[in-house]
XYZ file of C-alpha atoms in Angstrom:
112
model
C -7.654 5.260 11.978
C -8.595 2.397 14.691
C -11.962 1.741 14.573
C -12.901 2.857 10.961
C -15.109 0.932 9.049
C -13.410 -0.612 6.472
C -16.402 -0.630 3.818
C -15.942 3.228 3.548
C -12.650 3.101 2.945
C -12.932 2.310 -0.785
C -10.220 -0.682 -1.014
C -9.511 -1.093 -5.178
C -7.623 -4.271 -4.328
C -7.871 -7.470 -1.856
C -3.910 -7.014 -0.870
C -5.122 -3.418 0.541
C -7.399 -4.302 3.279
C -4.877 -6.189 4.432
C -2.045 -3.684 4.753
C -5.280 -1.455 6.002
C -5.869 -4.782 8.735
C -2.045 -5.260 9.572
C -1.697 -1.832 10.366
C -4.471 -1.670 12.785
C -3.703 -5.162 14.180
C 0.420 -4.286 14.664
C -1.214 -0.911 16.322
C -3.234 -2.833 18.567
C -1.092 -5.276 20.017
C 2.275 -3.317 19.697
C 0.267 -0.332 21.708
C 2.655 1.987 19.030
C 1.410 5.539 19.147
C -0.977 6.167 16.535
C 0.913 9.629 15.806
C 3.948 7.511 15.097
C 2.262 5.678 11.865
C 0.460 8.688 10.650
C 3.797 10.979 10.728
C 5.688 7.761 8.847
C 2.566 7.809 5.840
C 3.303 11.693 5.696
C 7.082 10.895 5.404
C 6.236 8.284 2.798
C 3.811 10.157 0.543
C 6.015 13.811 0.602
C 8.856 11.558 -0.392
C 6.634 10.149 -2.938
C 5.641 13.606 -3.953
C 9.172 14.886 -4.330
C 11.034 12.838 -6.441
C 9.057 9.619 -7.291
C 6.831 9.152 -10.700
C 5.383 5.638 -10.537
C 1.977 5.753 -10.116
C -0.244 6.973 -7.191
C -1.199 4.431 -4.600
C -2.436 5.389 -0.856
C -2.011 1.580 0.513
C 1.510 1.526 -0.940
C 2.840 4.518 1.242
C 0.023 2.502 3.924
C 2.565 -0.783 4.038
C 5.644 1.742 3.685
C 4.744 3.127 7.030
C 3.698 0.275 8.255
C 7.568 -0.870 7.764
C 9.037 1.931 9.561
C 6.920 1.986 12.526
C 7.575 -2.356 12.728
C 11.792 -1.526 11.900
C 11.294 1.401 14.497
C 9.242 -0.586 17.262
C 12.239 -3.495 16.736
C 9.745 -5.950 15.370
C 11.273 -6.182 11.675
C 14.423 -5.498 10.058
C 14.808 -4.120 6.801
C 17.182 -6.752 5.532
C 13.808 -9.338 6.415
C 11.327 -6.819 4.683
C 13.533 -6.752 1.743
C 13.926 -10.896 1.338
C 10.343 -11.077 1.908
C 9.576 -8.732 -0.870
C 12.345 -10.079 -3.152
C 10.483 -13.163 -2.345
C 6.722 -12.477 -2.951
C 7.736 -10.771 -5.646
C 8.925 -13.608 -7.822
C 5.647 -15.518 -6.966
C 3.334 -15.580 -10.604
C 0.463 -13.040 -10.479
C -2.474 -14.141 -8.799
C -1.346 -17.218 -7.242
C -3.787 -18.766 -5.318
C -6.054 -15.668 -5.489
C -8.663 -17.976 -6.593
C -8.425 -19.607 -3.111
C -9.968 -18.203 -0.028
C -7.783 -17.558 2.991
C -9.726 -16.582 6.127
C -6.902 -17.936 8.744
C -4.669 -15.348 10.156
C -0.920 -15.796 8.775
C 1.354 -16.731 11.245
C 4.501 -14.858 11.599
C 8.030 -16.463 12.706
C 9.492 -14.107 14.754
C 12.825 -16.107 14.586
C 13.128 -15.569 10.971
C 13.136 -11.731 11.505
């Protein structure tokens, strides 16, 4: 999807531009084949479609495949996506949401 305009894509929440963004960005400068993401969303959403009932959401099975073209490529572990998960995920809703943040996020590769 490189080079889609991102105000047709119908985004329902900030958090999903930015998996949307990351993707693009990883794709960019990791030069990872395009086919590579799109066959990991497939993977994600027929899992999805076979045995999971939480409730439908595109840029979820986005970030999923996201995660196993990064673990694939070498550029993240699971063990670090799982900490960092476990980690945003006991942050209260919304926090700082009522803050702008238009600098890029820096990533430690170290901590990886």
């Amino acid at each position: 999807m490189p080079g889609a305009d991102p105000a047709q894509l119908g985004f329902e929440h900030p958090w999903e531009i930015r998996a949307f963004a990351m993707a693009v960005t990883a794709h960019n400068h990791l030069g990872f084949d395009w086919s590579r993401f799109q066959a990991a969303l497939i993977a994600s959403i027929q899992q999805w479609e076979s045995v999971d009932d939480t409730p439908w959401s595109y840029y979820q099975h986005w970030v999923a495949a996201l995660e196993a073209v990064l673990t694939d490529h070498g550029v993240l572990s699971g063990e670090a996506v799982d900490r960092q998960t476990r980690d945003v995920l006991a942050l209260p809703p919304n926090r700082n949401h009522h803050q702008a943040h238009t600098e890029p996020i820096a990533i430690d590769r170290a901590r990886a």
